[in-house]
XYZ file of C-alpha atoms in Angstrom:
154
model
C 0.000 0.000 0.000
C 1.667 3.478 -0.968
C 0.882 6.405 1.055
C 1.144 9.466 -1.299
C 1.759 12.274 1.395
C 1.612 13.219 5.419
C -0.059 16.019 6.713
C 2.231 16.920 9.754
C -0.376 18.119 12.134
C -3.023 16.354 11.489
C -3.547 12.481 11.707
C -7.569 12.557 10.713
C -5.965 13.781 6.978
C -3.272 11.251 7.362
C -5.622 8.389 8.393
C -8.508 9.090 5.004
C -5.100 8.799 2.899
C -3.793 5.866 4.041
C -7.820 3.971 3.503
C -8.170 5.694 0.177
C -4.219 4.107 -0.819
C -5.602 0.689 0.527
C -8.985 1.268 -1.700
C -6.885 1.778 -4.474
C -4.729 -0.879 -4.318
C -7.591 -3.218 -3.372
C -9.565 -1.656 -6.896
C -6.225 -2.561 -8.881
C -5.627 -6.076 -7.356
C -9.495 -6.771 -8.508
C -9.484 -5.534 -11.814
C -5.803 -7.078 -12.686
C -5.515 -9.698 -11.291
C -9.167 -11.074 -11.024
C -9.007 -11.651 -7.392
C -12.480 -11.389 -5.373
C -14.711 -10.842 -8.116
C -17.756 -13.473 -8.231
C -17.668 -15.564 -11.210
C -20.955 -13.333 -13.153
C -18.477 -10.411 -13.800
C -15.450 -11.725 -13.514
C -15.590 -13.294 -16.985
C -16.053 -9.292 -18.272
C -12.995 -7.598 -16.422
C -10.819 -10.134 -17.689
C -12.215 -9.566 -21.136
C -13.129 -13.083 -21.620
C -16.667 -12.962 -22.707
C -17.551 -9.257 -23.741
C -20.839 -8.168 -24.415
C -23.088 -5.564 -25.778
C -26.737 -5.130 -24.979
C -29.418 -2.582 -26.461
C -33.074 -2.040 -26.835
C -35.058 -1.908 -30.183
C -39.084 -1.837 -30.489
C -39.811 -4.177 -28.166
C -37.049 -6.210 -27.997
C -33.771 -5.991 -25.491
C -31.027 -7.537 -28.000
C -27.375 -8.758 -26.065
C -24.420 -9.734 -28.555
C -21.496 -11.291 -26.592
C -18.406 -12.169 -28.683
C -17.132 -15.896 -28.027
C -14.351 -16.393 -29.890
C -12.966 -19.995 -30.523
C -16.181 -21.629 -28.744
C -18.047 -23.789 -30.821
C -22.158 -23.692 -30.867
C -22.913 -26.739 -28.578
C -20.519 -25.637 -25.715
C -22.907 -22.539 -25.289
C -26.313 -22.721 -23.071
C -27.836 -19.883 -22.059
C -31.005 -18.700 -20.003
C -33.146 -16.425 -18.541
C -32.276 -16.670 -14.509
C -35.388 -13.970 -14.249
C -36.814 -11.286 -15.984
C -33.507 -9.007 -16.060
C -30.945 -11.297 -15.898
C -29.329 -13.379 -19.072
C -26.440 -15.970 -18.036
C -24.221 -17.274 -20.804
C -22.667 -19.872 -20.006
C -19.775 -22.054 -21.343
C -17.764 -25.192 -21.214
C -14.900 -25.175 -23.804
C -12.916 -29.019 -24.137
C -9.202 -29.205 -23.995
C -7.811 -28.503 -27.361
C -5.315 -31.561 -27.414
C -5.768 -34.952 -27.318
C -2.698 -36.140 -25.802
C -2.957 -37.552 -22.539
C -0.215 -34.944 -20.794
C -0.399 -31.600 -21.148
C 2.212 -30.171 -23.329
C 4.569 -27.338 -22.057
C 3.418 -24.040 -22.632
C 5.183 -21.100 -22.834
C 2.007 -18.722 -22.645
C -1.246 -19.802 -22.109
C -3.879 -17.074 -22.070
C -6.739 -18.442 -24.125
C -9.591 -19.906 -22.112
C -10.457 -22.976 -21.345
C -13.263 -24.976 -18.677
C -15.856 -23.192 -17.879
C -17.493 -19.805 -17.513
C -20.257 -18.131 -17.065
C -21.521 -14.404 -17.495
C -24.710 -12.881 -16.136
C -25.749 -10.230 -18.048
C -28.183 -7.762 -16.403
C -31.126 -6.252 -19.325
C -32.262 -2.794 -18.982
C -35.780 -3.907 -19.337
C -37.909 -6.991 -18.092
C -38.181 -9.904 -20.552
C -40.038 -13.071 -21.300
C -38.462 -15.833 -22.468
C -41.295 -16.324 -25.236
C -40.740 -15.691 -29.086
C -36.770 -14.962 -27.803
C -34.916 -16.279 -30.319
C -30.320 -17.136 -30.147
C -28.323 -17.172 -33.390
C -24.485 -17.910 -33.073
C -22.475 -17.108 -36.157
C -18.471 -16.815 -36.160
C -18.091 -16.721 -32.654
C -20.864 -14.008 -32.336
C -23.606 -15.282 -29.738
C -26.906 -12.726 -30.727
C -29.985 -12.789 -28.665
C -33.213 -10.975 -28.993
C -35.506 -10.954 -25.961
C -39.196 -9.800 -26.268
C -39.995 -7.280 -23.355
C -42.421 -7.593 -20.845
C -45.017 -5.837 -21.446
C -46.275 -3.755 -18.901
C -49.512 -1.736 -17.794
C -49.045 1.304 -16.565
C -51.437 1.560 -14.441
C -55.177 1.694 -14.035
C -57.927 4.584 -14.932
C -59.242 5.844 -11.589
C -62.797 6.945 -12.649
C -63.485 10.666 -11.360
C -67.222 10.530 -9.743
């Protein structure tokens, strides 16, 4: 934890420095490194499954890019009306019964799993998925909503 400066008379100043270095740091370790972050965003910080989501008439659309993944190692569903989880299970990509010696090793592989949270409330009904090229597309149709009821004025 770096402390950036001391205040020589006063330790209240001193003391809000040294929590906001240590908030920092903590910040940093969690978007680097990955460390404490549940597995529904973790996936997104480490740029392994990014995503884009949007609203047309009636529809709340969510592309995620999925590079490498083939169609049948995808499933996803609707956990409730605002919340899409993608989830994948990608094989090893050798067939050799030892793992061989990488150098680098950054692509993915096991599983993962992204929640994505929708602006709007969906149903699961007349939602279609496409994936093409490592592009995962869904269209969700919203929930349609009243907005209320007429009070009648006597």
């Amino acid at each position: 934890m770096a402390i950036r400066r001391r205040y020589p008379f006063n330790m209240l100043w001193n003391e809000l420095d040294e929590m906001l270095a240590e908030w920092e740091e903590r910040v940093h370790n969690t978007m680097v490194t990955g460390t404490s972050l549940p597995a529904i965003v973790g996936p997104a910080l480490r740029g392994e499954c990014r995503v884009d989501v949007w609203e047309e008439e009636g529809e709340v659309l969510v592309a995620a890019d999925l590079p490498g993944i083939e169609k049948q190692d995808v499933s996803i569903r609707l956990i409730d009306p605002q919340i899409l989880e993608i989830r994948i299970e990608k094989k090893v990509d050798y067939e050799e019964t030892e793992e061989p010696a990488y150098y680098v090793r950054e692509r993915i592989i096991g599983d993962m799993q992204r929640r994505v949270y929708l602006p709007s409330a969906v149903v699961d009904e007349g939602s279609t998925a496409t994936f093409t090229n490592g592009v995962l597309e869904v269209r969700l149709k919203k929930l349609e909503r009243e907005t209320g009821t007429a009070i009648p004025i006597e």
